XYZ file of C-alpha atoms in Angstrom:
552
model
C 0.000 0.000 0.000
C 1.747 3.297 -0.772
C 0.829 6.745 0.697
C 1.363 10.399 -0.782
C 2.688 13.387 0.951
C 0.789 16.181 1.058
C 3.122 18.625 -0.356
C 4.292 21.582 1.643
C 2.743 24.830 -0.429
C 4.338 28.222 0.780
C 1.479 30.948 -0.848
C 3.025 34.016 1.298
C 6.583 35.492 1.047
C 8.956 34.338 4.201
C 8.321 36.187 7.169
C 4.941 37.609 6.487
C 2.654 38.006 9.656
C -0.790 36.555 9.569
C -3.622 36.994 12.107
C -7.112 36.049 11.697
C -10.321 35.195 13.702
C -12.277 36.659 16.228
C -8.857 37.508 18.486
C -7.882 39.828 15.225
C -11.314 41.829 15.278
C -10.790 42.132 19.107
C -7.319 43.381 18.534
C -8.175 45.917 15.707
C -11.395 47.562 18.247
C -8.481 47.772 21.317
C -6.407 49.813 18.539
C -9.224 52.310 17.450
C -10.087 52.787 21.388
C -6.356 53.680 21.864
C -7.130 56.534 19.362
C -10.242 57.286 21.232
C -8.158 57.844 24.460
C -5.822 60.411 22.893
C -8.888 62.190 21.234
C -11.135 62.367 23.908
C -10.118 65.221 26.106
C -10.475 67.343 23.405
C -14.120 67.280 22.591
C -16.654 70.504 23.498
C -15.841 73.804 24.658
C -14.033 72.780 27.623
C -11.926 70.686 25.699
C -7.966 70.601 26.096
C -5.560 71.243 23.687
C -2.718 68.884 22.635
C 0.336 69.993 21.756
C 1.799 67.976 18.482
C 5.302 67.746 18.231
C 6.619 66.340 14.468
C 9.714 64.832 13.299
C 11.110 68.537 12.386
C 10.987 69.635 15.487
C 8.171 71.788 14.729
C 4.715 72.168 17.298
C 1.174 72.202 16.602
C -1.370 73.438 19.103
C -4.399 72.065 18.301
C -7.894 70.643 19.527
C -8.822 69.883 16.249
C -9.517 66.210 15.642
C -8.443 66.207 11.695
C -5.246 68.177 12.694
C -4.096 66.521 15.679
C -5.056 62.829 13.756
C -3.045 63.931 10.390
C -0.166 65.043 12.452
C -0.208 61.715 14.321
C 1.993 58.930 13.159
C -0.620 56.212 12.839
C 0.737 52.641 11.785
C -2.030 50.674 12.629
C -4.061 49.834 9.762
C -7.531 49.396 11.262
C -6.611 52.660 13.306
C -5.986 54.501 10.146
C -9.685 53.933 9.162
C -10.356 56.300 11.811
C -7.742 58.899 10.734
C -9.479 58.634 6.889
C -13.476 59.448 8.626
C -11.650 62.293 10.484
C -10.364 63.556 6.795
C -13.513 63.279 5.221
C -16.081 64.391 8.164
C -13.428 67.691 7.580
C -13.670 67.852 4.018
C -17.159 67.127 3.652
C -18.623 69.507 6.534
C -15.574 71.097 8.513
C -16.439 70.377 11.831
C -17.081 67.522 13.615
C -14.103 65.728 13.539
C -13.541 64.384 16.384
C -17.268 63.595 17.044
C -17.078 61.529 14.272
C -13.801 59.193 15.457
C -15.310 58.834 19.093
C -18.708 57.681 18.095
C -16.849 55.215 15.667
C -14.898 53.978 18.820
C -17.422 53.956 21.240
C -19.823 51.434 19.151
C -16.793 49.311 18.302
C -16.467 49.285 22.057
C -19.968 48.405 23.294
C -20.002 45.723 20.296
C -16.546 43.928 21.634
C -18.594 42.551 23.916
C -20.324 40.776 21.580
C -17.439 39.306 19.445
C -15.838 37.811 22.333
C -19.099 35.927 23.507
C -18.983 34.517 20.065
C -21.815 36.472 18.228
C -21.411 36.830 14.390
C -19.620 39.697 13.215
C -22.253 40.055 10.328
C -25.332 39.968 12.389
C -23.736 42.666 14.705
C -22.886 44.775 11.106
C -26.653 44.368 9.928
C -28.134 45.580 13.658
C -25.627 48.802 13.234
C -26.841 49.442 9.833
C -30.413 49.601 10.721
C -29.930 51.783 13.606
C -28.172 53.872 11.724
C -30.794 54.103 9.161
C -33.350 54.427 11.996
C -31.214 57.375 13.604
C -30.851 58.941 10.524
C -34.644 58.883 9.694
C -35.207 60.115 13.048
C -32.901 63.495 12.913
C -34.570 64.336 9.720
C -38.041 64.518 11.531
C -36.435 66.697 14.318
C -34.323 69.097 12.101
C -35.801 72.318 12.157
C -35.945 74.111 8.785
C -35.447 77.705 8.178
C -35.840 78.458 4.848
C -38.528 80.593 5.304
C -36.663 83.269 7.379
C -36.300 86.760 6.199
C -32.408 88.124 5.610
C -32.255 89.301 9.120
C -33.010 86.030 10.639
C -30.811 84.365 8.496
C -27.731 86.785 8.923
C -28.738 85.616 12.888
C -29.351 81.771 12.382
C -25.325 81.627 10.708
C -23.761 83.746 13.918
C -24.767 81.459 16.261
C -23.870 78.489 14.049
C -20.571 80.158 13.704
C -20.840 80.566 17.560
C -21.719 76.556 18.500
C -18.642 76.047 15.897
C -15.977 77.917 17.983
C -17.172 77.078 21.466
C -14.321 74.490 21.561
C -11.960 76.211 20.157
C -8.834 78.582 21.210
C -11.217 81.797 19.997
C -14.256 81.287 22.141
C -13.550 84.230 24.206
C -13.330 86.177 21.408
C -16.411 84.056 19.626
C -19.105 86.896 18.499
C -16.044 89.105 16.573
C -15.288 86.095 15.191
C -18.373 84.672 14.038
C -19.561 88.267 12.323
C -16.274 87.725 10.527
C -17.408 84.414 9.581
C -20.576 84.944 8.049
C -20.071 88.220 6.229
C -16.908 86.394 4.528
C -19.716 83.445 3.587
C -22.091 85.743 2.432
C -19.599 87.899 0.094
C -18.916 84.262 -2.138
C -21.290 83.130 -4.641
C -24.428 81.607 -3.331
C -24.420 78.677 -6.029
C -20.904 78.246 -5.757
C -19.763 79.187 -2.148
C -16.229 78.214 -2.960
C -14.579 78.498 0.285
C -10.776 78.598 -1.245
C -11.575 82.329 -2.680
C -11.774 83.569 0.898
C -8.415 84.433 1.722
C -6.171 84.295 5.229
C -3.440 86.493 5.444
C -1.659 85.844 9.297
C 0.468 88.968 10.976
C 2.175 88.154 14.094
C 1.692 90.406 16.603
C -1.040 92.413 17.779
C -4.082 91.258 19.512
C -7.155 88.888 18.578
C -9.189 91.401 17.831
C -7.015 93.149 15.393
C -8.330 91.120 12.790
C -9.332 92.216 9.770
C -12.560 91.534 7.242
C -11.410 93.036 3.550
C -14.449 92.859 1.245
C -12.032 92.582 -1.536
C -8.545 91.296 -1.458
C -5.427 92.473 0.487
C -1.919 90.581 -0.478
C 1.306 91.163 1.119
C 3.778 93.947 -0.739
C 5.659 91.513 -3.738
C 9.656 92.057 -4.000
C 10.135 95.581 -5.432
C 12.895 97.669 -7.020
C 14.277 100.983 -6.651
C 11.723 103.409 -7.767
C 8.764 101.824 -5.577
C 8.726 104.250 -2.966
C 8.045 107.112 -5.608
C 5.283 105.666 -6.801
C 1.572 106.272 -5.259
C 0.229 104.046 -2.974
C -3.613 105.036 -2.817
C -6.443 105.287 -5.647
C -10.073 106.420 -5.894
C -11.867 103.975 -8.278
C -8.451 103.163 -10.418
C -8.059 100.840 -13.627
C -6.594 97.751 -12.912
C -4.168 95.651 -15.403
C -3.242 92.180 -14.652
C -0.646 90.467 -16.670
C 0.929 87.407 -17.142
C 3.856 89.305 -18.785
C 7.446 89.743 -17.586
C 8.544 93.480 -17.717
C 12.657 93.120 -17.092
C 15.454 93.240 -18.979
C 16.927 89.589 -19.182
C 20.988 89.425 -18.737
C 22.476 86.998 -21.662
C 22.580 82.915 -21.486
C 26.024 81.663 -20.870
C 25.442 79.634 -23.275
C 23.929 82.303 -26.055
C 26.641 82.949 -28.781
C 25.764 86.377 -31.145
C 28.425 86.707 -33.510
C 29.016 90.077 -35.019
C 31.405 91.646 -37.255
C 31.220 95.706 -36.437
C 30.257 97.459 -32.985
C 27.425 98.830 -34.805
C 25.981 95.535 -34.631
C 25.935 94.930 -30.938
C 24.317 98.822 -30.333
C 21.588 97.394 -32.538
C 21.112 94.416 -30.589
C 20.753 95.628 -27.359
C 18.641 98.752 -29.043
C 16.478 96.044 -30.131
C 15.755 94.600 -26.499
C 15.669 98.029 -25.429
C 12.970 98.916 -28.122
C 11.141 96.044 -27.292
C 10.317 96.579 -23.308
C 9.773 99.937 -24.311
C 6.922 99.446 -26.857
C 5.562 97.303 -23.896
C 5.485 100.203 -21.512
C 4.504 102.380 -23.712
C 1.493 100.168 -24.583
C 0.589 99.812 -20.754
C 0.325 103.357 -20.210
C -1.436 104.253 -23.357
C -4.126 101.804 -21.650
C -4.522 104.769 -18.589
C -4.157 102.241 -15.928
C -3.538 103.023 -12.767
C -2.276 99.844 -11.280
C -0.428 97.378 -12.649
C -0.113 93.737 -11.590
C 1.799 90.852 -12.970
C 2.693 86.901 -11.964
C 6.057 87.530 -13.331
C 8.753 90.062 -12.233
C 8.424 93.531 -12.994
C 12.444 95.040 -13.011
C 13.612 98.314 -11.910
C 13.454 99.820 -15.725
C 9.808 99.212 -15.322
C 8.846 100.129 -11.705
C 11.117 103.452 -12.775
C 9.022 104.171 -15.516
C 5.365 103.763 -13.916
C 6.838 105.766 -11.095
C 7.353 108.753 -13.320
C 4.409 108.304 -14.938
C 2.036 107.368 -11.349
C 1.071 103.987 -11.968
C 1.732 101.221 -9.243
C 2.892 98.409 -10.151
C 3.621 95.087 -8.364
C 5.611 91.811 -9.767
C 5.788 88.188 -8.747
C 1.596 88.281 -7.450
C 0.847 85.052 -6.377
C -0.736 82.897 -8.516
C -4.411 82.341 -5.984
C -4.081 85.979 -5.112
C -4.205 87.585 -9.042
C -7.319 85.142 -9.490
C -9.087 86.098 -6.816
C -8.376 90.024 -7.671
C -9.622 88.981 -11.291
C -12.862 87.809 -9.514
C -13.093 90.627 -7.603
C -12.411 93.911 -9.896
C -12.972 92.413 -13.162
C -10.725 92.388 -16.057
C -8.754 89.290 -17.213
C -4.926 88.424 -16.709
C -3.507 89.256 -20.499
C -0.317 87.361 -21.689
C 0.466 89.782 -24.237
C 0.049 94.032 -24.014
C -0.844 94.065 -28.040
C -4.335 95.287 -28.199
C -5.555 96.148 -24.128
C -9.451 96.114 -24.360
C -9.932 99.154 -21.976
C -13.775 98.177 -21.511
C -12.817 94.582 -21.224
C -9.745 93.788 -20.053
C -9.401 96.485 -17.215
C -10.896 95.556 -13.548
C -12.250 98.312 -11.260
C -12.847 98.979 -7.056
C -13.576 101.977 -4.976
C -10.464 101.905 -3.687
C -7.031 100.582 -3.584
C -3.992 101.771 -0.465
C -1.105 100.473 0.377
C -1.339 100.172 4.358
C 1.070 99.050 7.467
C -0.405 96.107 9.295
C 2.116 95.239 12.054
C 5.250 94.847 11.026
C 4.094 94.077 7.250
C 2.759 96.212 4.119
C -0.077 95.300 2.323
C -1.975 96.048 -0.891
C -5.592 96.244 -0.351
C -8.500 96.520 -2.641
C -11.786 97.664 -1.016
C -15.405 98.029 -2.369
C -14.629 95.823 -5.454
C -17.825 95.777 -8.064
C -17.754 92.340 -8.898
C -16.982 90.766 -5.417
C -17.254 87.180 -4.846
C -13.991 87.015 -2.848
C -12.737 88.032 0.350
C -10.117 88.315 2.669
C -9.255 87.850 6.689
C -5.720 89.310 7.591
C -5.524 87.543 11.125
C -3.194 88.865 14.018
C -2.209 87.178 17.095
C 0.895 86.871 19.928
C 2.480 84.469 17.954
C 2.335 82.531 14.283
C 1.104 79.546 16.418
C -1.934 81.307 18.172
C -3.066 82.467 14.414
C -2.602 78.946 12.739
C -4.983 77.528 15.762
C -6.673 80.289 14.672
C -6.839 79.587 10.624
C -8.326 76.257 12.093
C -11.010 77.131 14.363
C -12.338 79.675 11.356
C -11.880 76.959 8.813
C -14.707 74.904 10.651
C -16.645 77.720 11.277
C -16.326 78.636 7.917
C -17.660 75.035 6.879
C -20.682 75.048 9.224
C -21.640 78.464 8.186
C -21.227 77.266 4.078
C -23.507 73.941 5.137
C -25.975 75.700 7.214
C -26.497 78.549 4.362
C -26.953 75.254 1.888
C -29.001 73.140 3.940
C -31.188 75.155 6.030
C -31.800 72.341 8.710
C -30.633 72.722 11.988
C -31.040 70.600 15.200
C -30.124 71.337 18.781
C -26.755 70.622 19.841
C -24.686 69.895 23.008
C -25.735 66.810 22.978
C -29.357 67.283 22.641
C -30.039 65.437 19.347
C -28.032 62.601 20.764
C -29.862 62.006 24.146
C -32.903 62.045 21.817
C -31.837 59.453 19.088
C -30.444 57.342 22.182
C -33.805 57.524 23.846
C -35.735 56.366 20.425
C -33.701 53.471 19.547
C -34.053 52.443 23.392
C -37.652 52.275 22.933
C -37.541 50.926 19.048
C -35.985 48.201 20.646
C -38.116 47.025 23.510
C -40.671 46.457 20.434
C -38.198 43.971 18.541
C -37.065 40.562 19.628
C -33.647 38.178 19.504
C -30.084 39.841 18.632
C -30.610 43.152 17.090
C -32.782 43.998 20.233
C -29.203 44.176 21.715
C -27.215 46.011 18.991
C -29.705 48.727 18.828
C -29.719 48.980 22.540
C -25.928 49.192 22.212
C -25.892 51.911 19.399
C -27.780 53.982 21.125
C -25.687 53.369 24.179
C -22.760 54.383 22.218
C -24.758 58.069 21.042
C -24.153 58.741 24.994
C -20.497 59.394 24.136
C -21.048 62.737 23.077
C -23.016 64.356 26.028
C -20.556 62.254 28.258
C -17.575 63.195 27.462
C -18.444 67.185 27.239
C -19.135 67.038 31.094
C -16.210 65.257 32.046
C -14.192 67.571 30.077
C -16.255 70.051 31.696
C -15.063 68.652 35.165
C -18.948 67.990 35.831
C -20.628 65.125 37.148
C -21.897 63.024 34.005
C -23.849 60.667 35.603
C -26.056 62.766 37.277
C -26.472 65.229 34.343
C -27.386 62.810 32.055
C -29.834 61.300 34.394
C -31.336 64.726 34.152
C -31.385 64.492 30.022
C -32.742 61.313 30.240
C -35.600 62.755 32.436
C -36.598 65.367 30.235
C -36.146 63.372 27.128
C -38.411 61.243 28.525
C -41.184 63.470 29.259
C -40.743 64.957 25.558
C -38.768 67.865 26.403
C -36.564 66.821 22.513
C -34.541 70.302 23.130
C -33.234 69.787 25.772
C -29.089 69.642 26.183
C -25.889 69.842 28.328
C -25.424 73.759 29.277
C -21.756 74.410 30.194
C -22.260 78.175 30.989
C -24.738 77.430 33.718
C -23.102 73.826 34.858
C -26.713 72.346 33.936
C -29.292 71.292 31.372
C -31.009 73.625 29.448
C -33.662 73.993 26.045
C -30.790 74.380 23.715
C -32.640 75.665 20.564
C -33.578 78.508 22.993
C -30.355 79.137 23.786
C -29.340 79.251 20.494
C -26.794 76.332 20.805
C -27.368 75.042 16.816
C -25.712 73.090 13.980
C -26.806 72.325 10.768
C -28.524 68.683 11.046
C -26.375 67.475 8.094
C -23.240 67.652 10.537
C -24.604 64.983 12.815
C -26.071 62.894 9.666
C -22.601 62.650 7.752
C -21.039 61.745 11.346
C -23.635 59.085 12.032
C -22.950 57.162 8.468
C -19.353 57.958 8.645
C -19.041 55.938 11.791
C -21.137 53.421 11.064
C -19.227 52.329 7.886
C -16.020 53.082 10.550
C -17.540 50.568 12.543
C -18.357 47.779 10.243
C -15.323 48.352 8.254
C -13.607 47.079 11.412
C -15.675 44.710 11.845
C -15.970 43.209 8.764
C -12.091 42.406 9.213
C -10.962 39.310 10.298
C -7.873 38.972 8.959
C -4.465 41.135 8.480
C -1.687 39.706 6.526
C 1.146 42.067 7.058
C 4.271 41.794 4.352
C 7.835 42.238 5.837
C 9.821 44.639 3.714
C 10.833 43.478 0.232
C 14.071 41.764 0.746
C 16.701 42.550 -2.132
C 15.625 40.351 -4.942
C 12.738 39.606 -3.736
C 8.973 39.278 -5.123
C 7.275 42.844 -4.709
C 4.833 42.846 -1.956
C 5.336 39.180 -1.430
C 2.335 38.240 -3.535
C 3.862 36.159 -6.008
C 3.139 32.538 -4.783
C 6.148 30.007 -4.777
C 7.022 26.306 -3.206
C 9.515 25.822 -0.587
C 10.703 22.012 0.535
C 8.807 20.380 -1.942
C 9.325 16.843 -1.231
C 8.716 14.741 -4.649
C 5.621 12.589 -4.148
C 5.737 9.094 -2.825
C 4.132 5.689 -4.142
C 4.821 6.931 -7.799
């Protein structure tokens, strides 16, 4: 009787590490709590900063989820599925962020309970996505709309959106200057567009908070001049503007150009001829009867010179985001050639246009333009660390005030909406039977994070205030939230705590598909570095030990 060998098959490159079953899943929920931890402190207006120190030696101040997870060094690859919700939630809406990573930890938290006991990972993914769905459903029966409010109401509804934005954040103290900052840069962009990239941040060091300044119009910092600048005038009542993609210097030889000549007269004419040719340029540009001249590329000394004689500014080397958004401001168009300046067409327009000191820097400003669909904030501060926490905190409040003038749905926050979704899947699921009675009760456990952690941040007793929530909730009182100023509970749409519903519905899905991403893992196979020679990424299969077969 004769017996074959199995044969020894080696799918996986030497040295790779494999990990599967329900002891992975566990493992990969213990790694997204560990970035729940470091988040955690940070949530609400009470919320702790963290101070980020990278590889260059360089330091972040932030309390900004998105920020403080990008600057983070995360190797774990189911922890890096909360780092990519963090990036969109702050894409998407702009605020939020770290809402979004702790609900996405705290459900993959109440549901490791459930793994270990031995439930099925896909049951416990199906009972998340239908309280999801049911959550979802539910906010969009308790968002408020208010479309139908007049201008007034509306310029009101954004501040204190703006205002619910910034309560966690280093300019809270300083929260209504900012938010009227907020919302009239908002309201200058196009309302079908609201392109949040043509509102511009300029940052000064030095000065205080409040020092800030709204420019409906654009303001860039003075460009590299020559000799001559000073001479020229640095303020305009309604002026014509020229922008140009043209170069206006006289270029020095290649050391590699060769001109071969055989009298003197010869070489007169050649640099007559470069000579005549910036000249006809000039010449053309003032024939236009601008006043200001701007270009992308460098504008020499010849040139600033000769608009200085003639009183035209001029400014070279205009950054490329700046000249577009002056373009969408005064009008005009950036030419590449001076042949044939359209006066009516090509020439942009404002009230007016200085040259001012701000600190310790000069800028060019351009007020009252016609065509305005563009702004600018020049932000001051102690120091260039203060203003990029700053440039943070408005970028979110920026976002919430752009979503709230899109989506005209708001709900209650701190923590209102989510003591009321907790309290309706609690009751959905007393009228359900077998497992997903217990993943819906543990969903809406997990909405509890929120309210939670903004009292314990708030050194206040959680248990007690949410026993209070849970009262009122109860009784129908759907309002009703955590109130840090008073150390109680309080009707927060009265109190004007808001944020646009669509906030809370992207972070629901967003950590929900967090969740069961994780979940849904059972698995890691984790290459070793390609060894010299070897097969990239280890994916190539190959034998090793082979033993021929026996019995043959």
């Amino acid at each position: 009787m004769s017996y074959r060998q199995t044969p020894t098959i080696v799918v996986l490159k030497e040295g790779t590490d494999t990990s599967q079953g329900r002891g992975q899943i566990v493992s990969n929920i213990n790694a997204c709590l560990a970035i729940q931890d470091t988040l955690k402190s940070t949530l609400g207006p009470f919320g702790s900063d963290i101070l980020l120190v990278g590889s260059d030696g360089k330091t972040t101040i932030t309390n900004d989820g998105a920020t403080i997870l990008k600057k983070l060094d995360v190797v774990h690859p189911a922890a890096k599925i909360l780092v990519d919700i963090s990036r969109s939630q702050d894409c998407e809406i702009g605020d939020g962020t770290t809402s979004v990573c702790l609900l996405a930890s705290e459900i993959l938290k109440n549901c490791k309970n459930f793994i270990e006991e031995g439930m099925s990972s896909n049951s416990i993914i199906k009972g998340l996505r239908d309280s999801c769905n049911l959550a979802i459903k539910k906010i969009k029966d308790l968002e408020i709309n208010l479309e139908e409010k007049s201008q007034e109401d509306e310029y009101d509804m954004l501040i204190k959106c703006a205002l619910t934005a910034m309560n966690s954040k280093i300019i809270q103290q300083n929260g209504e200057f900012y938010a009227k900052l907020v919302v009239d840069s908002v309201l200058t962009l196009d309302r079908d567009d609201l392109d949040e990239n043509l509102i511009g941040i300029k940052k000064i060091a030095g000065g205080a908070m409040e020092d800030s300044l709204f420019i409906n119009g654009v303001g860039f910092k003075k460009t590299f001049s020559y000799a001559g600048f000073e001479q020229q005038p640095k303020t305009f009542t309604n002026p014509k503007i020229l922008s140009l993609n043209v170069e206006l210097e006289l270029k020095a030889e290649k050391d590699n150009a060769e001109v071969r000549i055989e009298k003197v007269n010869d070489y007169q004419k050649i640099v007559d001829a470069e000579w005549g040719i910036i000249m006809d340029k000039l010449n053309k540009i003032v024939d236009s009867k601008c006043n200001i001249v701007l270009s992308k590329l460098p504008i020499g000394d010849l040139a600033t010179q000769f608009f200085a004689d003639r009183g035209i500014f001029c400014a070279g080397r205009v950054a490329n985001d700046d000249l577009d958004r002056i373009i969408k401001a005064v009008g005009g168009s950036i030419l590449t050639s001076v042949n044939e300046i359209n006066i009516e067409k090509d020439l942009g327009t404002c009230d007016k246009f200085e040259e001012l000191q701000i600190g310790s820097e000069r800028f060019n400003i351009f007020n009252g333009c016609p065509k305005s669909k563009t702004c600018t904030l020049i932000l001051r501060g102690g120091s260039i660390k203060i203003i990029d926490e700053i440039e943070r905190s408005l970028h979110d409040a920026i976002m919430i005030v752009k979503r709230a003038l899109k989506n005209k749905q708001i709900v209650a926050g701190g923590g209102a909406i989510e003591m009321e979704l907790s309290k309706y899947l609690r009751d959905y699921s007393h009228q359900i039977k077998g497992k997903k009675q217990l993943i819906i009760q543990s969903f809406a456990k997990s909405l509890e994070i929120i309210p939670r952690q903004l009292c314990e941040n708030a050194g206040l007793d959680s248990i007690e205030l949410l026993n209070k929530l849970r009262n009122f909730h109860a009784n129908g009182e759907i309002f009703y939230g955590l109130d840090l100023d008073s150390d109680n509970v309080a009707n927060n749409l009265e109190k004007f705590v808001w944020e646009p519903s669509v906030v809370k519905i992207n972070a629901l899905e967003s950590a929900t598909e967090a969740a069961i991403l994780v979940l849904s893992v059972d698995e890691t196979i984790q290459n070793k570095e390609n060894d010299q020679g070897g097969a990239p990424g280890g994916a190539v299969p190959r034998g090793r030990g082979m033993p021929m077969p026996m019995g043959m």
